[in-house]
Tab-separated table of C-alpha atoms and ligand atoms in Angstrom:
chain	number	residue	atom	x	y	z
A	1	MET	CA	8.686	0.345	32.031
A	2	MET	CA	7.339	-2.163	29.453
A	3	THR	CA	9.764	-4.341	28.345
A	4	LEU	CA	9.981	-4.732	23.843
A	5	ASP	CA	8.675	-8.129	24.050
A	6	ALA	CA	5.513	-6.956	26.630
A	7	SER	CA	5.691	-4.242	23.597
A	8	ALA	CA	5.852	-6.879	21.082
A	9	ALA	CA	2.822	-9.081	22.345
A	10	THR	CA	0.475	-5.755	22.520
A	11	ILE	CA	1.206	-5.160	18.891
A	12	MET	CA	0.165	-8.689	17.732
A	13	GLU	CA	-3.093	-9.011	20.214
A	14	ARG	CA	-3.890	-5.447	18.808
A	15	CYS	CA	-3.317	-6.796	15.314
A	16	ASP	CA	-5.700	-10.042	16.097
A	17	ILE	CA	-8.012	-7.186	17.405
A	18	LEU	CA	-7.761	-5.491	14.517
A	19	ALA	CA	-8.179	-8.002	11.787
A	20	CYS	CA	-12.005	-8.710	13.565
A	21	TYR	CA	-12.988	-5.143	12.263
A	22	SER	CA	-13.750	-6.723	8.361
A	23	GLU	CA	-16.580	-6.256	6.012
A	24	GLU	CA	-16.926	-10.176	5.136
A	25	SER	CA	-17.094	-12.789	8.138
A	26	GLY	CA	-15.050	-15.147	8.340
A	27	ARG	CA	-12.601	-12.948	6.693
A	28	LEU	CA	-10.735	-9.341	6.635
A	29	THR	CA	-11.806	-7.469	4.222
A	30	ARG	CA	-11.037	-3.324	5.098
A	31	ARG	CA	-11.949	-1.348	2.465
A	32	PHE	CA	-11.874	2.964	1.847
A	33	ALA	CA	-14.374	4.741	4.381
A	34	THR	CA	-16.516	1.555	5.166
A	35	ARG	CA	-17.917	0.972	9.122
A	36	ALA	CA	-15.648	-1.530	9.475
A	37	MET	CA	-12.013	1.144	8.380
A	38	ARG	CA	-14.350	3.228	11.034
A	39	LEU	CA	-13.992	0.561	13.657
A	40	ALA	CA	-9.921	-0.219	13.027
A	41	ASP	CA	-10.310	3.958	13.228
A	42	GLU	CA	-11.636	4.418	16.928
A	43	ALA	CA	-10.142	1.105	18.022
A	44	ILE	CA	-6.540	3.952	17.295
A	45	ALA	CA	-7.899	6.609	17.653
A	46	GLY	CA	-8.489	5.375	21.618
A	47	TRP	CA	-4.568	3.781	22.288
A	48	MET	CA	-3.586	7.345	20.518
A	49	ARG	CA	-4.676	9.499	23.181
A	50	ALA	CA	-4.294	6.077	25.893
A	51	ALA	CA	-0.408	7.299	24.686
A	52	GLY	CA	-0.346	10.921	24.702
A	53	MET	CA	-1.601	12.388	21.283
A	54	SER	CA	-4.128	14.402	20.113
A	55	VAL	CA	-6.235	13.126	17.927
A	56	GLN	CA	-7.404	13.917	14.265
A	57	TYR	CA	-8.779	13.025	10.775
A	58	ASP	CA	-7.791	15.247	8.057
A	59	ALA	CA	-9.838	15.597	4.914
A	60	ILE	CA	-10.245	12.476	2.927
A	61	GLY	CA	-10.325	9.708	6.612
A	62	ASN	CA	-6.523	9.527	7.026
A	63	LEU	CA	-6.079	8.984	10.802
A	64	ILE	CA	-3.625	11.355	12.360
A	65	GLY	CA	-2.083	11.425	15.902
A	66	ARG	CA	0.830	14.067	16.797
A	67	TYR	CA	2.719	13.642	20.203
A	68	GLU	CA	4.169	16.600	20.568
A	69	GLY	CA	7.990	17.640	21.112
A	70	GLU	CA	9.515	19.588	23.330
A	71	SER	CA	8.760	22.682	21.176
A	72	ALA	CA	5.680	23.439	19.905
A	73	ALA	CA	7.242	25.274	16.614
A	74	ALA	CA	9.241	22.115	16.036
A	75	GLN	CA	9.913	19.831	13.064
A	76	ALA	CA	7.723	16.658	12.418
A	77	LEU	CA	8.814	13.055	11.818
A	78	LEU	CA	6.246	11.172	10.235
A	79	LEU	CA	5.298	7.669	11.108
A	80	GLY	CA	3.088	5.925	9.710
A	81	SER	CA	1.239	2.949	7.284
A	82	HIS	CA	-2.034	1.892	6.326
A	83	LEU	CA	-5.813	0.797	7.653
A	84	ASP	CA	-7.213	-0.890	4.447
A	85	SER	CA	-6.395	-4.256	3.402
A	86	VAL	CA	-7.255	-6.820	0.068
A	87	ARG	CA	-9.969	-8.947	-0.140
A	88	ASP	CA	-9.223	-11.841	2.439
A	89	ALA	CA	-6.236	-10.252	3.583
A	90	GLY	CA	-3.588	-11.186	6.041
A	91	ARG	CA	-3.538	-9.237	9.639
A	92	TYR	CA	-0.264	-7.387	9.017
A	93	ASP	CA	0.254	-5.859	5.892
A	94	GLY	CA	-0.068	-2.115	6.963
A	95	ILE	CA	-1.791	-2.566	10.404
A	96	LEU	CA	1.832	-4.466	11.751
A	97	GLY	CA	3.557	-0.137	10.837
A	98	VAL	CA	0.800	0.668	12.523
A	99	THR	CA	1.334	-0.664	15.489
A	100	THR	CA	4.879	-0.716	15.915
A	101	ALA	CA	4.694	3.270	14.992
A	102	LEU	CA	2.166	3.510	18.343
A	103	ALA	CA	4.340	1.329	20.396
A	104	CYS	CA	7.311	3.904	20.414
A	105	VAL	CA	4.716	6.521	20.616
A	106	GLU	CA	3.453	4.437	23.714
A	107	ARG	CA	6.752	3.380	25.015
A	108	LEU	CA	8.624	7.139	24.943
A	109	HIS	CA	4.853	8.903	26.453
A	110	GLU	CA	5.075	6.177	29.130
A	111	ARG	CA	8.748	7.619	29.789
A	112	SER	CA	7.240	10.922	30.170
A	113	VAL	CA	10.152	11.819	27.253
A	114	ARG	CA	9.933	14.635	25.004
A	115	LEU	CA	11.843	14.594	21.499
A	116	PRO	CA	13.665	17.832	20.090
A	117	TYR	CA	10.493	16.747	17.251
A	118	ALA	CA	7.647	15.588	17.130
A	119	ILE	CA	6.060	12.782	15.777
A	120	GLU	CA	2.749	13.199	13.422
A	121	MET	CA	1.449	9.170	13.575
A	122	ILE	CA	-0.277	8.432	10.222
A	123	ALA	CA	-3.120	5.742	9.765
A	124	PHE	CA	-3.971	5.942	6.045
A	125	ALA	CA	-7.640	5.764	4.811
A	126	ASP	CA	-6.848	3.819	1.463
A	127	GLU	CA	-2.895	2.165	-0.248
A	128	GLU	CA	-4.760	-0.946	-1.681
A	129	GLY	CA	-7.432	1.356	-3.655
A	130	LEU	CA	-9.429	-2.076	-3.333
A	131	ARG	CA	-13.078	0.248	-3.143
A	132	TYR	CA	-11.717	2.065	-6.154
A	133	HIS	CA	-9.106	0.469	-7.922
A	134	ARG	CA	-7.031	3.428	-7.331
A	135	ALA	CA	-4.064	3.173	-4.714
A	136	TYR	CA	-2.592	5.555	-2.348
A	137	MET	CA	-5.530	7.508	-1.621
A	138	GLY	CA	-5.368	8.255	1.562
A	139	SER	CA	-0.742	9.135	0.623
A	140	ARG	CA	-2.262	10.933	-2.050
A	141	ALA	CA	-4.769	13.430	-0.146
A	142	ILE	CA	-2.384	14.368	2.451
A	143	THR	CA	-0.055	15.620	0.289
A	144	GLY	CA	-1.890	17.639	-2.135
A	145	THR	CA	-1.552	14.828	-4.947
A	146	PHE	CA	-5.275	13.565	-5.318
A	147	ASN	CA	-6.564	13.620	-9.035
A	148	VAL	CA	-10.331	14.631	-7.823
A	149	ASP	CA	-10.900	13.837	-11.575
A	150	ILE	CA	-12.071	11.231	-9.842
A	151	LEU	CA	-14.435	12.073	-6.699
A	152	ARG	CA	-16.910	10.726	-9.886
A	153	LEU	CA	-15.516	7.060	-10.023
A	154	THR	CA	-18.147	4.771	-7.969
A	155	ASP	CA	-17.721	1.848	-6.633
A	156	VAL	CA	-19.220	-1.979	-7.515
A	157	ASP	CA	-22.867	-0.374	-5.359
A	158	GLY	CA	-22.554	2.731	-7.411
A	159	ILE	CA	-21.762	4.858	-4.366
A	160	SER	CA	-18.315	8.193	-5.550
A	161	ILE	CA	-15.615	8.524	-4.323
A	162	ALA	CA	-17.210	12.057	-3.693
A	163	GLU	CA	-19.765	10.520	-1.439
A	164	ALA	CA	-17.890	7.613	0.211
A	165	ILE	CA	-15.900	10.761	1.600
A	166	ARG	CA	-19.058	12.693	2.460
A	167	ALA	CA	-20.290	9.769	4.622
A	168	TYR	CA	-16.985	8.922	6.269
A	169	GLY	CA	-17.554	12.966	7.757
A	170	GLY	CA	-14.548	14.337	4.688
A	171	ASN	CA	-14.411	17.144	2.564
A	172	PRO	CA	-14.192	15.863	-1.178
A	173	ASP	CA	-14.055	20.011	-2.067
A	174	PRO	CA	-11.246	19.230	-4.572
A	175	GLN	CA	-9.061	21.908	-3.005
A	176	VAL	CA	-8.773	20.379	0.520
A	177	LEU	CA	-7.716	17.496	-1.397
A	178	ARG	CA	-5.211	19.018	-3.794
A	179	THR	CA	-4.140	21.190	-0.450
A	180	PRO	CA	-0.743	19.263	1.606
A	181	ARG	CA	-1.123	19.508	5.452
A	182	TRP	CA	2.658	19.625	5.834
A	183	ARG	CA	5.550	22.208	4.349
A	184	ARG	CA	8.538	20.066	3.398
A	185	GLU	CA	10.167	22.319	5.685
A	186	ASP	CA	8.361	21.573	7.900
A	187	LEU	CA	8.762	17.451	8.333
A	188	LEU	CA	12.002	15.505	8.742
A	189	GLY	CA	10.939	12.347	6.579
A	190	TYR	CA	8.861	9.221	6.634
A	191	CYS	CA	9.084	6.506	7.658
A	192	GLU	CA	7.465	3.161	7.835
A	193	VAL	CA	7.984	0.225	9.016
A	194	HIS	CA	6.515	-3.006	7.437
A	195	ILE	CA	6.002	-7.256	6.927
A	196	GLU	CA	8.124	-7.912	3.412
A	197	GLN	CA	6.709	-9.661	2.302
A	198	GLY	CA	8.887	-11.589	0.308
A	199	PRO	CA	10.787	-14.445	1.235
A	200	VAL	CA	14.576	-12.539	1.341
A	201	LEU	CA	14.758	-12.549	4.787
A	202	GLU	CA	13.622	-15.088	6.246
A	203	THR	CA	15.999	-17.152	3.812
A	204	HIS	CA	19.117	-14.594	4.871
A	205	ASP	CA	17.654	-15.853	8.791
A	206	LEU	CA	17.223	-12.506	9.898
A	207	PRO	CA	14.083	-10.269	11.517
A	208	VAL	CA	14.328	-6.755	9.473
A	209	GLY	CA	15.504	-5.226	6.984
A	210	VAL	CA	15.737	-1.968	5.643
A	211	VAL	CA	14.354	-1.022	2.499
A	212	SER	CA	16.833	1.003	-0.617
A	213	ALA	CA	14.252	1.147	-3.499
A	214	ILE	CA	10.566	1.080	-4.053
A	215	ALA	CA	9.693	-0.307	-7.101
A	216	GLY	CA	7.939	1.340	-10.118
A	217	GLN	CA	4.125	-0.224	-11.017
A	218	ASP	CA	1.714	0.747	-13.865
A	219	ARG	CA	-1.775	-0.832	-13.329
A	220	ILE	CA	-4.029	-0.959	-16.528
A	221	THR	CA	-7.771	-1.733	-16.632
A	222	LEU	CA	-8.255	-3.230	-20.664
A	223	SER	CA	-11.227	-4.695	-22.250
A	224	PHE	CA	-11.765	-7.282	-24.949
A	225	ALA	CA	-15.356	-6.582	-26.983
A	226	GLY	CA	-16.649	-9.910	-29.226
A	227	GLU	CA	-19.325	-11.249	-29.690
A	228	ALA	CA	-22.308	-12.749	-27.234
A	229	GLY	CA	-23.805	-16.228	-29.995
A	230	HIS	CA	-25.828	-19.122	-28.780
A	231	ALA	CA	-22.879	-21.559	-27.588
A	232	GLY	CA	-24.500	-24.735	-29.240
A	233	THR	CA	-25.092	-23.123	-32.926
A	234	VAL	CA	-22.106	-20.331	-33.762
A	235	PRO	CA	-19.091	-22.495	-34.927
A	236	MET	CA	-16.061	-22.592	-33.772
A	237	ALA	CA	-14.474	-20.639	-36.689
A	238	LEU	CA	-17.113	-17.902	-36.961
A	239	ARG	CA	-16.663	-17.030	-32.920
A	240	ARG	CA	-15.827	-13.985	-31.498
A	241	ASP	CA	-14.702	-14.760	-27.917
A	242	ALA	CA	-13.264	-11.731	-25.965
A	243	LEU	CA	-12.990	-14.663	-23.132
A	244	CYS	CA	-10.960	-16.706	-25.727
A	245	ALA	CA	-8.814	-13.856	-26.830
A	246	ALA	CA	-7.954	-12.786	-22.965
A	247	ALA	CA	-7.289	-16.718	-22.478
A	248	GLU	CA	-4.425	-15.878	-25.033
A	249	PHE	CA	-3.420	-12.558	-24.068
A	250	MET	CA	-2.962	-13.873	-19.753
A	251	PHE	CA	-0.769	-16.445	-21.225
A	252	VAL	CA	1.801	-13.715	-23.088
A	253	VAL	CA	1.957	-11.456	-20.113
A	254	GLU	CA	2.610	-14.722	-18.385
A	255	THR	CA	5.647	-15.460	-20.423
A	256	LEU	CA	6.975	-12.133	-21.812
A	257	ALA	CA	7.430	-11.284	-17.818
A	258	ARG	CA	8.687	-15.071	-17.371
A	259	ARG	CA	11.259	-13.939	-20.088
A	260	GLN	CA	12.519	-10.608	-18.327
A	261	PRO	CA	14.258	-10.532	-15.103
A	262	GLY	CA	13.350	-8.479	-12.477
A	263	LEU	CA	9.782	-8.206	-14.759
A	264	VAL	CA	6.170	-9.327	-13.122
A	265	ALA	CA	3.269	-8.875	-14.119
A	266	THR	CA	-0.099	-9.925	-13.110
A	267	VAL	CA	-3.859	-10.195	-14.580
A	268	GLY	CA	-5.700	-10.583	-11.075
A	269	GLN	CA	-9.169	-9.304	-12.001
A	270	VAL	CA	-11.496	-10.801	-14.573
A	271	SER	CA	-14.834	-10.091	-15.261
A	272	VAL	CA	-16.484	-12.343	-18.063
A	273	GLN	CA	-19.880	-10.702	-19.176
A	274	PRO	CA	-22.879	-11.895	-19.921
A	275	GLY	CA	-20.826	-15.216	-17.887
A	276	VAL	CA	-23.361	-17.719	-18.676
A	277	SER	CA	-22.291	-21.801	-19.230
A	278	ASN	CA	-24.481	-21.001	-22.605
A	279	VAL	CA	-23.709	-17.874	-24.000
A	280	ILE	CA	-19.783	-16.882	-26.152
A	281	PRO	CA	-18.608	-14.708	-23.938
A	282	GLY	CA	-19.254	-11.569	-26.032
A	283	GLN	CA	-16.986	-8.891	-22.985
A	284	VAL	CA	-14.685	-9.526	-21.180
A	285	ALA	CA	-12.852	-7.029	-18.164
A	286	LEU	CA	-8.709	-7.350	-16.842
A	287	SER	CA	-6.730	-6.009	-14.858
A	288	LEU	CA	-2.918	-6.148	-15.098
A	289	ASP	CA	-0.164	-4.661	-12.856
A	290	VAL	CA	3.737	-4.216	-13.716
A	291	ARG	CA	6.399	-3.579	-12.102
A	292	HIS	CA	10.064	-3.587	-11.701
A	293	GLN	CA	13.391	-1.730	-10.744
A	294	ASP	CA	14.415	-0.416	-13.704
A	295	ASP	CA	11.261	2.786	-15.210
A	296	ALA	CA	12.457	2.226	-18.519
A	297	LEU	CA	12.365	-1.766	-18.167
A	298	ARG	CA	8.205	-1.126	-17.134
A	299	LYS	CA	7.620	1.128	-19.643
A	300	LYS	CA	9.216	-1.203	-22.377
A	301	ALA	CA	7.121	-4.190	-21.356
A	302	ARG	CA	4.344	-1.987	-21.336
A	303	GLU	CA	4.780	-1.485	-25.158
A	304	GLN	CA	5.226	-4.933	-24.778
A	305	PHE	CA	1.832	-6.366	-24.130
A	306	TYR	CA	0.093	-3.016	-25.292
A	307	GLU	CA	1.140	-4.755	-28.014
A	308	ARG	CA	0.337	-7.654	-28.233
A	309	ALA	CA	-3.152	-7.449	-27.270
A	310	ARG	CA	-3.238	-5.229	-30.084
A	311	LYS	CA	-2.367	-7.840	-31.648
A	312	ILE	CA	-4.995	-11.112	-30.060
A	313	GLY	CA	-7.534	-8.348	-30.394
A	314	SER	CA	-7.175	-7.732	-34.946
A	315	GLN	CA	-6.611	-11.851	-35.179
A	316	ARG	CA	-9.685	-12.680	-33.602
A	317	ASN	CA	-11.899	-9.427	-35.281
A	318	ILE	CA	-12.391	-8.560	-31.006
A	319	ALA	CA	-11.606	-4.882	-30.350
A	320	LEU	CA	-9.695	-3.627	-28.060
A	321	ASP	CA	-9.804	-0.874	-25.100
A	322	TRP	CA	-6.147	-0.333	-22.851
A	323	GLN	CA	-6.511	2.527	-20.166
A	324	LEU	CA	-3.218	2.912	-17.796
A	325	ILE	CA	-4.858	4.323	-14.438
A	326	GLN	CA	-1.625	4.400	-12.483
A	327	GLU	CA	1.307	5.009	-12.793
A	328	THR	CA	4.218	5.743	-10.101
A	329	PRO	CA	8.152	5.224	-10.623
A	330	THR	CA	10.478	4.046	-9.228
A	331	VAL	CA	11.256	5.601	-5.814
A	332	SER	CA	13.852	5.673	-3.562
A	333	CYS	CA	14.910	5.915	0.364
A	334	ALA	CA	17.080	8.722	1.235
A	335	PRO	CA	19.752	7.478	2.406
A	336	ALA	CA	19.997	9.459	5.454
A	337	LEU	CA	17.784	7.662	6.602
A	338	VAL	CA	18.350	4.702	5.361
A	339	GLN	CA	21.369	4.912	7.187
A	340	ARG	CA	20.075	5.827	10.483
A	341	PHE	CA	18.182	2.628	9.841
A	342	GLU	CA	21.387	0.927	9.175
A	343	GLN	CA	23.154	2.140	12.324
A	344	ALA	CA	20.267	1.780	13.846
A	345	VAL	CA	19.961	-1.900	13.156
A	346	VAL	CA	23.487	-2.658	14.532
A	347	GLU	CA	22.962	-1.524	17.903
A	348	ALA	CA	19.793	-4.099	18.276
A	349	GLY	CA	22.176	-6.197	17.410
A	350	TYR	CA	22.104	-7.953	14.189
A	351	PRO	CA	23.433	-7.715	10.854
A	352	VAL	CA	22.138	-4.819	8.285
A	353	LEU	CA	20.397	-6.115	4.574
A	354	VAL	CA	19.862	-3.941	2.138
A	355	LEU	CA	16.338	-4.519	-0.302
A	356	PRO	CA	14.757	-3.647	-2.659
A	357	SER	CA	10.402	-3.226	-2.385
A	358	GLY	CA	7.909	-5.058	-4.866
A	359	ALA	CA	5.123	-3.476	-2.918
A	360	GLY	CA	3.741	-0.495	-3.456
A	361	HIS	CA	3.246	1.402	0.030
A	362	ASP	CA	2.466	4.810	0.801
A	363	ALA	CA	5.981	5.570	1.356
A	364	VAL	CA	6.210	6.326	-2.431
A	365	VAL	CA	3.763	9.085	-2.467
A	366	MET	CA	5.237	10.279	0.430
A	367	SER	CA	8.420	10.706	-1.056
A	368	GLU	CA	6.933	13.837	-3.635
A	369	LEU	CA	6.835	15.627	-0.250
A	370	THR	CA	9.668	14.005	1.566
A	371	ASP	CA	12.134	12.301	2.482
A	372	ILE	CA	11.112	8.297	3.248
A	373	ALA	CA	12.576	5.727	4.175
A	374	MET	CA	11.126	1.925	5.422
A	375	LEU	CA	12.459	-1.171	7.881
A	376	PHE	CA	10.418	-4.815	6.849
A	377	VAL	CA	10.288	-7.570	9.349
A	378	ARG	CA	10.209	-11.019	8.223
A	379	CYS	CA	7.153	-13.087	7.505
A	380	ARG	CA	6.624	-16.585	7.084
A	381	GLY	CA	6.831	-18.225	3.617
A	382	GLY	CA	7.645	-14.465	2.347
A	383	ILE	CA	3.331	-14.582	2.323
A	384	SER	CA	1.472	-11.892	1.796
A	385	HIS	CA	-2.116	-10.405	0.434
A	386	ASN	CA	-3.659	-13.763	1.949
A	387	PRO	CA	-5.180	-14.869	5.346
A	388	ALA	CA	-1.379	-17.353	5.903
A	389	GLU	CA	0.555	-13.986	6.336
A	390	SER	CA	2.259	-14.582	9.908
A	391	VAL	CA	5.107	-12.767	11.481
A	392	GLN	CA	6.957	-13.959	15.060
A	393	GLN	CA	6.169	-11.625	17.771
A	394	GLU	CA	10.361	-11.992	18.502
A	395	ASP	CA	11.014	-10.060	14.699
A	396	VAL	CA	8.331	-7.944	15.818
A	397	ALA	CA	10.413	-6.392	19.244
A	398	VAL	CA	13.914	-6.144	17.662
A	399	ALA	CA	11.214	-4.323	15.456
A	400	ILE	CA	10.474	-2.247	17.588
A	401	ALA	CA	14.220	-1.961	19.367
A	402	VAL	CA	15.576	-0.182	15.988
A	403	LEU	CA	12.376	1.825	15.199
A	404	GLU	CA	13.927	3.229	19.284
A	405	ARG	CA	16.920	3.657	18.038
A	406	PHE	CA	16.667	5.510	15.324
A	407	LEU	CA	14.048	7.338	16.882
A	408	ALA	CA	17.135	8.410	19.192
A	409	SER	CA	19.760	9.082	16.807
A	410	LEU	CA	17.188	12.022	15.389
A	411	SER	CA	16.829	13.170	18.685
A	412	GLU	CA	21.140	13.332	18.772
A	413	LYS	CA	21.688	14.522	15.707
A	414	ARG	CA	19.196	17.540	14.431
A	415	GLY	CA	19.068	17.668	10.116
A	416	ILE	CA	19.508	15.568	8.000
B	501	GLV	C1	-0.266	-2.536	-2.095
B	501	GLV	O1	-0.153	-4.327	-1.254
B	501	GLV	C2	0.898	-2.793	-3.838
B	501	GLV	O2	2.093	-3.192	-4.000
B	501	GLV	O3	0.275	-3.424	-4.348
B	502	MN	MN1	-0.860	-4.627	0.078
B	503	MN	MN1	0.817	-2.865	2.573
């Protein structure tokens, strides 16, 4: 049987291989339903088949591998994470969860072990939302909660979501995308291994931690519409500069968020029109991401940001457009599954640290269908959404050991 170290080394190699399947040379960018995604999917599908899984794609292009349990009628435990990435991404965000789940199934297959439940492993097609600015499209489709009104949204090349799904070999039929893959009673839960993407585990010198809850999140797009004009002739007092309004707003966002403990708010995208050095900016579109563990405080902050944006606009005679495009509440991990992960960490020989997640995960949406739990793996410097993302092979070996113990504990005592 493969040692834990050998399995962890395989995971590291696979993360390196998958990092090469990118839309951009020299850096990792893998959006929903692209050729780069197809190459990553096909690599994973091959490893799934070799690990004794049956493999299929669902309507939106999630890749699903099934490892049967002792009996065909058994309930299923879902394991997984996402294969898409942000722009210029690290190689572990999402991918580590997929490859760790795969390693655990491989190790069962190698010993010809069948569990009293089936494992369905999901490599989600879209979590980050890079291509269409809507996160969680993969988990939305698989849980039958997909907002079919967005099928007409287009990417930078004018390709709609429906067209992208079709081109990838999927089925954009709204009814199909609104049908959950499983019934609640057929599932034991959904578990996701993920890099922490923060510094807490490193601070505590721990390889892994158990997640308690995942912070709620708003995604907003807003724009300021002023008036374009000549940079040399329009006096400062007469300008309606949309970029200056946006700059003032960004400063307000930072200032208010710094004042409220636990609140994080980010303007990550700015597009300036016409974007010419000798033209006063007439139109600016911004993204705004707002998160807090406490849903009421998140909503309150959002309202404050909106009020301040409105005020900045009216003081400068600039029109504001504000759209809340996505809102997810804080979700708790299921106490019974959290407890099993805690026990598994103890059995693997490590102290238990339970911590919340500031990042969003596929588990957020899966929680609408079934119980969820997550295991975090330490990453260097807490750095993520950055090519410098780094994990240690020894920590990955601990994650495999913990997930294996978790799987075993579900075998011993059915019903959670
Ligand atoms: C996903 O990575 C998110 O938290 O935005
Ligand atoms: Mn991410
Ligand atoms: Mn992720």
